XYZ file of N, CA and C in Angstrom:
639
model
N 21.299 27.931 9.940
C 22.204 27.186 10.804
C 23.246 26.473 9.955
N 24.273 25.970 10.619
C 25.324 25.217 9.931
C 24.752 23.951 9.302
N 23.770 23.322 9.988
C 23.172 22.103 9.451
C 22.446 22.375 8.137
N 21.704 23.483 8.077
C 20.989 23.845 6.852
C 21.966 24.163 5.732
N 23.070 24.808 6.095
C 24.092 25.141 5.104
C 24.708 23.876 4.521
N 24.989 22.884 5.387
C 25.556 21.621 4.921
C 24.560 20.837 4.075
N 23.288 20.916 4.437
C 22.258 20.139 3.750
C 21.934 20.699 2.371
N 21.792 22.023 2.285
C 21.338 22.632 1.030
C 22.441 23.336 0.240
N 23.531 23.669 0.891
C 24.642 24.298 0.180
C 24.556 25.807 0.061
N 23.575 26.422 0.693
C 23.453 27.891 0.661
C 24.085 28.480 1.920
N 24.699 29.651 1.832
C 25.216 30.315 3.037
C 24.085 30.548 4.048
N 24.370 30.319 5.301
C 23.337 30.420 6.329
C 22.725 31.819 6.398
N 23.530 32.862 6.108
C 23.004 34.224 6.234
C 21.897 34.528 5.225
N 21.840 33.787 4.118
C 20.806 34.052 3.124
C 19.418 33.754 3.680
N 19.323 32.758 4.573
C 18.029 32.423 5.169
C 17.476 33.616 5.972
N 18.388 34.434 6.501
C 17.981 35.568 7.342
C 17.862 36.850 6.527
N 18.801 37.060 5.610
C 18.840 38.339 4.877
C 17.816 38.419 3.744
N 17.364 37.282 3.248
C 16.390 37.277 2.160
C 15.034 36.815 2.700
N 14.078 37.729 2.860
C 12.794 37.403 3.503
C 12.024 36.252 2.837
N 12.168 36.099 1.512
C 11.404 35.047 0.816
C 12.290 33.866 0.432
N 13.457 33.752 1.064
C 14.397 32.700 0.685
C 13.774 31.311 0.802
N 13.142 31.043 1.947
C 12.541 29.717 2.169
C 11.520 29.407 1.087
N 10.572 30.324 0.864
C 9.508 30.095 -0.115
C 10.070 29.950 -1.526
N 11.089 30.752 -1.846
C 11.651 30.757 -3.194
C 12.389 29.469 -3.542
N 12.766 28.685 -2.544
C 13.563 27.492 -2.802
C 12.808 26.188 -2.522
N 11.506 26.303 -2.314
C 10.672 25.094 -2.220
C 10.401 24.589 -3.628
N 10.364 23.302 -3.794
C 10.071 22.709 -5.099
C 8.722 23.241 -5.602
N 8.635 23.610 -6.877
C 7.388 24.189 -7.409
C 6.142 23.340 -7.162
N 6.298 22.016 -7.196
C 5.139 21.148 -6.991
C 4.662 21.126 -5.546
N 5.527 21.537 -4.615
C 5.188 21.491 -3.185
C 4.951 22.870 -2.580
N 5.286 23.910 -3.334
C 5.326 25.260 -2.764
C 3.965 25.705 -2.226
N 2.933 25.613 -3.037
C 1.633 26.139 -2.620
C 1.128 25.451 -1.362
N 1.208 24.120 -1.340
C 0.704 23.370 -0.182
C 1.509 23.679 1.071
N 2.843 23.732 0.940
C 3.696 23.972 2.107
C 3.495 25.374 2.665
N 3.481 26.374 1.794
C 3.325 27.759 2.239
C 1.940 27.985 2.838
N 0.907 27.453 2.199
C -0.463 27.613 2.704
C -0.613 26.985 4.077
N -0.063 25.772 4.222
C -0.155 25.087 5.516
C 0.564 25.886 6.603
N 1.723 26.427 6.262
C 2.489 27.206 7.232
C 1.733 28.473 7.643
N 1.167 29.175 6.665
C 0.443 30.424 6.966
C -0.767 30.156 7.846
N -1.563 29.151 7.489
C -2.769 28.839 8.263
C -2.430 28.409 9.685
N -1.404 27.581 9.823
C -1.016 27.117 11.161
C -0.474 28.264 11.997
N 0.274 29.162 11.375
C 0.821 30.311 12.098
C -0.294 31.240 12.552
N -1.245 31.480 11.663
C -2.383 32.323 12.036
C -3.181 31.710 13.183
N -3.221 30.372 13.220
C -3.935 29.685 14.303
C -3.070 29.520 15.544
N -1.813 30.019 15.468
C -0.867 29.981 16.586
C -0.518 28.541 16.976
N -0.436 27.666 15.962
C -0.159 26.257 16.201
C 1.194 25.872 15.609
N 1.986 25.195 16.402
C 3.207 24.605 15.860
C 2.798 23.522 14.861
N 3.646 23.262 13.873
C 3.224 22.358 12.816
C 4.418 21.645 12.184
N 4.072 20.616 11.423
C 5.074 19.833 10.712
C 4.717 19.822 9.233
N 5.709 20.028 8.376
C 5.499 20.040 6.935
C 6.539 19.147 6.272
N 6.112 18.385 5.275
C 7.038 17.610 4.461
C 6.977 18.142 3.035
N 8.142 18.457 2.476
C 8.195 19.030 1.134
C 9.611 18.864 0.594
N 9.788 19.259 -0.656
C 11.115 19.205 -1.270
C 11.704 20.609 -1.379
N 12.969 20.744 -0.986
C 13.721 21.985 -1.164
C 14.722 21.792 -2.296
N 14.926 22.854 -3.067
C 15.923 22.807 -4.130
C 17.258 23.277 -3.566
N 18.259 22.412 -3.624
C 19.571 22.735 -3.067
C 20.366 23.611 -4.038
N 21.521 24.069 -3.598
C 22.355 24.953 -4.414
C 22.826 24.278 -5.703
N 22.958 22.940 -5.674
C 23.382 22.230 -6.885
C 22.207 21.773 -7.744
N 21.001 22.216 -7.377
C 19.830 21.924 -8.189
C 19.082 20.661 -7.837
N 19.549 19.914 -6.853
C 18.862 18.683 -6.455
C 17.642 18.989 -5.592
N 16.612 18.143 -5.721
C 15.428 18.248 -4.869
C 15.615 17.337 -3.660
N 15.560 17.907 -2.467
C 15.801 17.152 -1.244
C 14.520 17.122 -0.411
N 14.041 15.919 -0.115
C 12.860 15.783 0.747
C 13.245 16.123 2.191
N 12.466 17.002 2.812
C 12.739 17.387 4.194
C 11.462 17.366 5.026
N 11.668 17.228 6.306
C 10.585 17.413 7.283
C 10.917 18.654 8.097
N 9.971 19.567 8.148
C 10.180 20.853 8.816
C 9.283 20.916 10.047
N 9.884 20.880 11.226
C 9.155 20.997 12.488
C 9.188 22.461 12.907
N 8.052 23.126 12.839
C 7.991 24.574 13.038
C 7.300 24.915 14.360
N 7.984 25.675 15.182
C 7.407 26.186 16.430
C 6.999 27.644 16.220
N 5.800 27.969 16.661
C 5.292 29.339 16.532
C 5.492 30.051 17.860
N 6.312 31.090 17.847
C 6.587 31.850 19.069
C 5.523 32.943 19.225
N 4.869 32.953 20.376
C 3.754 33.879 20.630
C 4.190 34.957 21.620
N 3.804 36.214 21.323
C 4.047 37.329 22.248
C 2.806 38.221 22.235
N 2.273 38.488 23.431
C 1.032 39.269 23.540
C -0.086 38.672 22.690
N -0.142 37.344 22.733
C -1.180 36.590 22.037
C -1.113 36.733 20.519
N 0.053 37.059 20.005
C 0.238 37.160 18.560
C 1.498 36.395 18.151
N 1.460 35.706 17.002
C 2.664 35.026 16.510
C 3.702 36.047 16.045
N 4.900 35.963 16.599
C 5.926 36.958 16.270
C 7.162 36.336 15.620
N 7.306 35.011 15.733
C 8.517 34.382 15.208
C 8.250 32.905 14.937
N 8.854 32.410 13.862
C 8.802 30.982 13.550
C 10.194 30.397 13.723
N 10.256 29.263 14.399
C 11.534 28.593 14.595
C 11.398 27.168 14.050
N 12.177 26.860 13.011
C 12.050 25.566 12.356
C 13.272 24.685 12.501
N 13.030 23.392 12.592
C 14.098 22.385 12.582
C 13.861 21.501 11.372
N 14.775 21.563 10.421
C 14.631 20.829 9.170
C 15.521 19.585 9.187
N 14.939 18.456 8.815
C 15.713 17.215 8.746
C 15.511 16.554 7.389
N 16.535 15.888 6.935
C 16.511 15.203 5.642
C 15.746 13.888 5.776
N 14.669 13.719 4.992
C 13.881 12.474 5.042
C 13.923 11.771 3.684
N 14.977 12.038 2.920
C 15.082 11.461 1.582
C 15.046 9.944 1.573
N 15.759 9.296 2.505
C 15.793 7.836 2.539
C 14.416 7.266 2.848
N 13.695 7.900 3.774
C 12.348 7.417 4.108
C 11.409 7.557 2.918
N 11.492 8.695 2.220
C 10.635 8.915 1.063
C 10.946 7.909 -0.047
N 12.225 7.591 -0.215
C 12.600 6.604 -1.229
C 12.042 5.230 -0.867
N 12.106 4.889 0.424
C 11.564 3.606 0.868
C 10.053 3.558 0.660
N 9.364 4.676 0.947
C 7.921 4.731 0.740
C 7.577 4.560 -0.737
N 8.353 5.209 -1.611
C 8.112 5.110 -3.050
C 8.340 3.698 -3.547
N 9.379 3.046 -3.038
C 9.646 1.656 -3.425
C 8.515 0.749 -3.002
N 7.950 1.031 -1.821
C 6.826 0.236 -1.336
C 5.610 0.423 -2.231
N 5.362 1.659 -2.647
C 4.239 1.937 -3.539
C 4.429 1.214 -4.869
N 5.652 1.260 -5.412
C 5.927 0.589 -6.679
C 5.760 -0.915 -6.560
N 6.186 -1.471 -5.429
C 6.010 -2.909 -5.209
C 4.535 -3.269 -5.157
N 3.749 -2.420 -4.504
C 2.312 -2.658 -4.413
C 1.670 -2.587 -5.796
N 2.082 -1.591 -6.610
C 1.530 -1.468 -7.957
C 1.916 -2.674 -8.803
N 3.168 -3.123 -8.658
C 3.625 -4.293 -9.401
C 2.808 -5.518 -9.021
N 2.561 -5.687 -7.716
C 1.774 -6.823 -7.256
C 0.352 -6.749 -7.795
N -0.246 -5.549 -7.768
C -1.611 -5.390 -8.262
C -1.708 -5.715 -9.741
N -0.714 -5.252 -10.509
C -0.718 -5.543 -11.943
C -0.582 -7.037 -12.200
N 0.311 -7.686 -11.448
C 0.473 -9.138 -11.579
C -0.819 -9.847 -11.208
N -1.427 -9.388 -10.118
C -2.643 -10.017 -9.604
C -3.753 -9.972 -10.644
N -3.943 -8.808 -11.283
C -5.047 -8.636 -12.209
C -4.754 -9.205 -13.596
N -3.493 -9.175 -14.038
C -3.171 -9.578 -15.390
C -2.789 -11.052 -15.508
N -2.602 -11.728 -14.386
C -2.209 -13.118 -14.402
C -3.288 -13.966 -15.069
N -2.886 -14.835 -15.996
C -3.846 -15.712 -16.661
C -4.314 -16.824 -15.743
N -3.542 -17.123 -14.723
C -3.978 -18.089 -13.717
C -4.990 -17.425 -12.791
N -5.809 -18.238 -12.147
C -6.757 -17.702 -11.180
C -6.081 -17.469 -9.845
N -6.106 -16.245 -9.371
C -5.475 -15.889 -8.102
C -6.570 -15.472 -7.128
N -6.517 -15.994 -5.900
C -7.582 -15.664 -4.946
C -7.071 -15.691 -3.517
N -7.843 -15.073 -2.650
C -7.644 -15.150 -1.202
C -9.005 -15.410 -0.570
N -9.023 -16.305 0.406
C -10.291 -16.614 1.084
C -10.028 -16.955 2.536
N -11.026 -16.751 3.375
C -10.914 -17.121 4.780
C -11.116 -18.630 4.920
N -10.655 -19.178 6.032
C -10.852 -20.602 6.274
C -12.326 -20.916 6.503
N -13.096 -19.887 6.862
C -14.542 -20.074 7.050
C -15.285 -20.115 5.723
N -14.564 -19.794 4.638
C -15.164 -19.968 3.328
C -15.641 -18.726 2.624
N -15.094 -17.555 2.958
C -15.503 -16.330 2.293
C -14.382 -15.831 1.377
N -14.728 -15.518 0.122
C -13.775 -14.933 -0.814
C -13.519 -13.484 -0.392
N -12.252 -13.125 -0.229
C -11.931 -11.745 0.151
C -11.215 -10.997 -0.973
N -10.667 -11.730 -1.945
C -10.014 -11.083 -3.073
C -9.802 -12.118 -4.171
N -9.848 -11.675 -5.428
C -9.543 -12.575 -6.546
C -9.346 -11.745 -7.803
N -8.706 -12.343 -8.807
C -8.522 -11.626 -10.054
C -9.589 -12.026 -11.066
N -9.540 -11.381 -12.231
C -10.564 -11.596 -13.253
C -10.529 -13.024 -13.782
N -9.324 -13.601 -13.895
C -9.207 -14.962 -14.413
C -9.923 -15.963 -13.511
N -9.828 -15.772 -12.206
C -10.501 -16.667 -11.255
C -12.013 -16.604 -11.445
N -12.533 -15.394 -11.631
C -13.975 -15.201 -11.829
C -14.437 -15.895 -13.108
N -13.665 -15.725 -14.178
C -14.051 -16.312 -15.472
C -13.983 -17.828 -15.446
N -12.974 -18.384 -14.760
C -12.861 -19.837 -14.675
C -14.110 -20.455 -14.055
N -14.652 -19.767 -13.059
C -15.831 -20.287 -12.353
C -17.138 -19.809 -12.985
N -17.013 -19.011 -14.069
C -18.147 -18.552 -14.879
C -19.137 -17.678 -14.102
N -18.578 -16.871 -13.190
C -19.397 -15.857 -12.531
C -19.301 -14.561 -13.327
N -20.233 -13.665 -13.111
C -20.299 -12.439 -13.896
C -19.437 -11.307 -13.338
N -19.179 -11.341 -12.033
C -18.446 -10.245 -11.405
C -17.882 -10.685 -10.070
N -16.955 -9.895 -9.573
C -16.401 -10.163 -8.240
C -17.484 -10.044 -7.176
N -18.362 -9.059 -7.353
C -19.443 -8.845 -6.375
C -20.352 -10.070 -6.294
N -20.628 -10.676 -7.446
C -21.476 -11.872 -7.445
C -20.770 -13.037 -6.769
N -19.480 -13.198 -7.070
C -18.723 -14.293 -6.476
C -18.602 -14.128 -4.967
N -18.518 -12.886 -4.492
C -18.387 -12.643 -3.052
C -19.601 -13.121 -2.267
N -20.750 -13.199 -2.926
C -21.961 -13.662 -2.240
C -22.010 -15.190 -2.155
N -21.032 -15.848 -2.775
C -20.979 -17.312 -2.781
C -19.920 -17.795 -1.804
N -20.271 -18.738 -0.947
C -19.288 -19.296 -0.025
C -18.406 -20.283 -0.768
N -17.161 -20.381 -0.347
C -16.223 -21.290 -0.988
C -16.733 -22.721 -0.935
N -17.428 -23.067 0.125
C -17.963 -24.430 0.240
C -18.923 -24.754 -0.898
N -19.580 -23.735 -1.471
C -20.497 -23.960 -2.583
C -19.767 -24.197 -3.897
N -18.450 -24.015 -3.896
C -17.658 -24.249 -5.095
C -17.149 -25.684 -5.161
N -17.539 -26.485 -4.202
C -17.153 -27.898 -4.180
C -18.382 -28.777 -4.411
N -18.177 -29.924 -5.054
C -19.265 -30.877 -5.239
C -19.556 -31.637 -3.947
N -18.522 -31.763 -3.114
C -18.670 -32.515 -1.868
C -17.990 -31.764 -0.736
N -18.649 -31.677 0.419
C -18.042 -31.037 1.584
C -16.816 -31.810 2.055
N -16.778 -33.123 1.746
C -15.615 -33.930 2.124
C -14.362 -33.451 1.398
N -14.522 -33.021 0.138
C -13.379 -32.515 -0.621
C -12.817 -31.250 0.020
N -13.709 -30.371 0.449
C -13.288 -29.128 1.111
C -12.603 -29.426 2.436
N -13.157 -30.327 3.206
C -12.586 -30.665 4.509
C -11.211 -31.315 4.367
N -11.057 -32.163 3.330
C -9.776 -32.805 3.082
C -8.725 -31.762 2.702
N -9.134 -30.809 1.876
C -8.253 -29.724 1.464
C -7.781 -28.914 2.671
N -8.709 -28.516 3.536
C -8.353 -27.714 4.705
C -7.493 -28.493 5.680
N -7.757 -29.767 5.829
C -6.977 -30.603 6.733
C -5.517 -30.669 6.294
N -5.304 -30.860 5.004
C -3.939 -30.923 4.489
C -3.244 -29.565 4.587
N -3.995 -28.510 4.304
C -3.411 -27.169 4.351
C -3.002 -26.806 5.775
N -3.843 -27.116 6.748
C -3.501 -26.821 8.142
C -2.283 -27.615 8.593
N -2.159 -28.822 8.076
C -1.043 -29.676 8.476
C 0.270 -29.210 7.866
N 0.253 -28.858 6.574
C 1.493 -28.556 5.864
C 1.753 -27.058 5.664
N 0.724 -26.229 5.875
C 0.818 -24.767 5.716
C 0.939 -24.326 4.254
N 1.267 -25.232 3.365
C 1.323 -24.920 1.938
C 1.181 -26.217 1.151
N 0.547 -26.103 -0.015
C 0.353 -27.255 -0.875
C 0.759 -26.880 -2.297
N 1.521 -27.762 -2.940
C 1.949 -27.519 -4.303
C 1.330 -28.553 -5.235
N 0.882 -28.092 -6.405
C 0.307 -28.971 -7.425
C -0.812 -29.847 -6.873
N -1.645 -29.213 -6.066
C -2.771 -29.913 -5.460
C -3.916 -29.983 -6.475
N -4.322 -31.203 -6.831
C -5.366 -31.399 -7.828
C -6.727 -31.566 -7.158
N -7.704 -30.854 -7.693
C -9.069 -30.978 -7.174
C -10.064 -30.581 -8.248
N -11.340 -30.725 -7.910
C -12.422 -30.379 -8.835
C -13.335 -29.370 -8.158
N -13.527 -28.217 -8.805
C -14.443 -27.208 -8.292
C -15.720 -27.203 -9.133
N -16.744 -26.611 -8.574
C -18.037 -26.523 -9.258
C -18.259 -25.111 -9.759
N -18.403 -24.980 -11.082
C -18.681 -23.682 -11.665
C -20.093 -23.232 -11.320
N -20.371 -21.956 -11.620
C -21.698 -21.404 -11.355
C -22.792 -22.196 -12.065
N -22.484 -22.680 -13.287
C -23.486 -23.424 -14.058
C -23.544 -24.903 -13.689
N -22.766 -25.296 -12.651
C -22.817 -26.667 -12.176
C -21.844 -27.616 -12.843
N -21.104 -27.150 -13.856
C -20.142 -28.016 -14.538
C -18.840 -28.075 -13.746
N -18.078 -29.173 -13.922
C -16.836 -29.311 -13.147
C -15.681 -28.502 -13.723
N -14.849 -27.969 -12.839
C -13.622 -27.263 -13.206
C -12.462 -28.025 -12.572
N -11.677 -28.688 -13.407
C -10.539 -29.463 -12.920
C -9.324 -28.535 -12.824
N -8.711 -28.501 -11.653
C -7.627 -27.542 -11.421
C -6.408 -28.186 -10.775
N -5.269 -27.522 -10.976
C -4.074 -27.738 -10.159
C -3.859 -26.443 -9.384
N -3.534 -26.564 -8.105
C -3.473 -25.382 -7.242
C -2.201 -25.356 -6.410
N -1.621 -24.167 -6.287
C -0.592 -23.893 -5.277
C -1.225 -22.988 -4.246
N -1.153 -23.371 -2.987
C -1.897 -22.653 -1.947
C -1.039 -22.504 -0.695
N -1.136 -21.330 -0.059
C -0.387 -21.041 1.167
C -1.357 -20.622 2.265
N -1.082 -21.062 3.458
C -1.856 -20.636 4.622
C -1.126 -19.463 5.257
N -1.752 -18.292 5.241
C -1.116 -17.088 5.766
C -1.921 -16.540 6.939
N -1.309 -15.585 7.652
C -1.958 -14.963 8.803
C -2.014 -13.463 8.609
N -3.204 -12.889 8.763
C -3.369 -11.440 8.670
C -2.665 -10.794 9.861
N -1.675 -9.916 9.630
C -0.924 -9.326 10.744
C -1.762 -8.411 11.624
N -2.875 -7.893 11.095
C -3.720 -6.985 11.878
C -4.738 -7.728 12.738
N -5.362 -8.764 12.156
C -6.433 -9.464 12.874
C -5.993 -10.794 13.468
N -4.862 -11.327 12.954
C -4.424 -12.636 13.424
C -5.193 -13.782 12.794
N -6.120 -13.461 11.892
C -6.941 -14.493 11.259
C -6.176 -15.157 10.117
N -6.274 -16.476 10.042
C -5.634 -17.211 8.960
C -6.479 -17.130 7.693
N -5.798 -17.131 6.536
C -6.517 -17.108 5.272
C -5.724 -17.869 4.218
N -6.425 -18.278 3.155
C -5.821 -19.010 2.049
C -5.371 -18.027 0.981
N -4.189 -18.244 0.451
C -3.633 -17.416 -0.614
C -3.239 -18.374 -1.735
N -4.061 -18.439 -2.803
C -3.871 -19.498 -3.772
C -3.845 -19.063 -5.219
N -3.260 -19.932 -6.050
C -3.238 -19.755 -7.502
C -3.710 -21.057 -8.124
N -4.698 -20.991 -9.021
C -5.225 -22.179 -9.662
C -5.024 -22.116 -11.176
N -4.825 -23.282 -11.793
C -4.716 -23.404 -13.241
C -5.760 -24.402 -13.716
N -6.472 -24.039 -14.758
C -7.519 -24.885 -15.339
C -6.859 -26.000 -16.156
N -7.117 -27.268 -15.784
C -6.593 -28.402 -16.544
C -7.733 -29.251 -17.093
N -8.914 -28.638 -17.187
C -10.087 -29.393 -17.679
C -9.853 -29.904 -19.100
C-alpha cells in the first residue's frame, strides 16, 4: 500500500512480486519469533497481532505492529491481510520507562542511606541493604518477619511519628531512635513521605534514614 511505501521506503509492488519480501526485511533479532507466530496462527486459522522491527530502505529499524487477518475459504487459510502501523514512539516510551526503573533500582540498592517502604500497619514491604545493616538484621527475609512497631523502644514514639506523618504527609529531618535487632539504639534522621498505592488505595511510608549515632 501507499502507507507501507511511505513508512519503509520500498516500492509497494515489491511486497507483492517478491514472495519472501516481508520475511527478508524483518530485523534479524525479531525474524524467527515473528515468522513462527504468523505461521502457527495462520495454521490455526486465527487472526493475530505481531510486534517486530522492519528494516527500511535507508537501513533504519522501525518498530511496527502488524494486525493480520486470516482469510478462510473452504475451511482453509488462503490469504493474509495485514495492517501495519508505526509504534516507534510507544516503544521508545516503554524503553525509557524500563531505564527509569533500572535507575531507581540501582539507586535504591546502592544508596548508603537506609531506604525503606512500610505499611501504616507496620509491615516492611521493601528496603535496601543499608537499611538492613543499620538495624543489624541478617537478611531482608528476616526483617520482613519483624513488625515496624518492634523497631521502636516505645509505642508512643511510633504513634507520635504516625500522627505527624498523617497530618503533614511528609516529614523532613525527623529525628528519632530505633531499636536494632540486638536491642541497642540507632539514632537517625529521616525524610519520610506518605504515599498511596494506586492499585490498592492503601497508604504506605516511603522513607530514607541516616545513622547519626
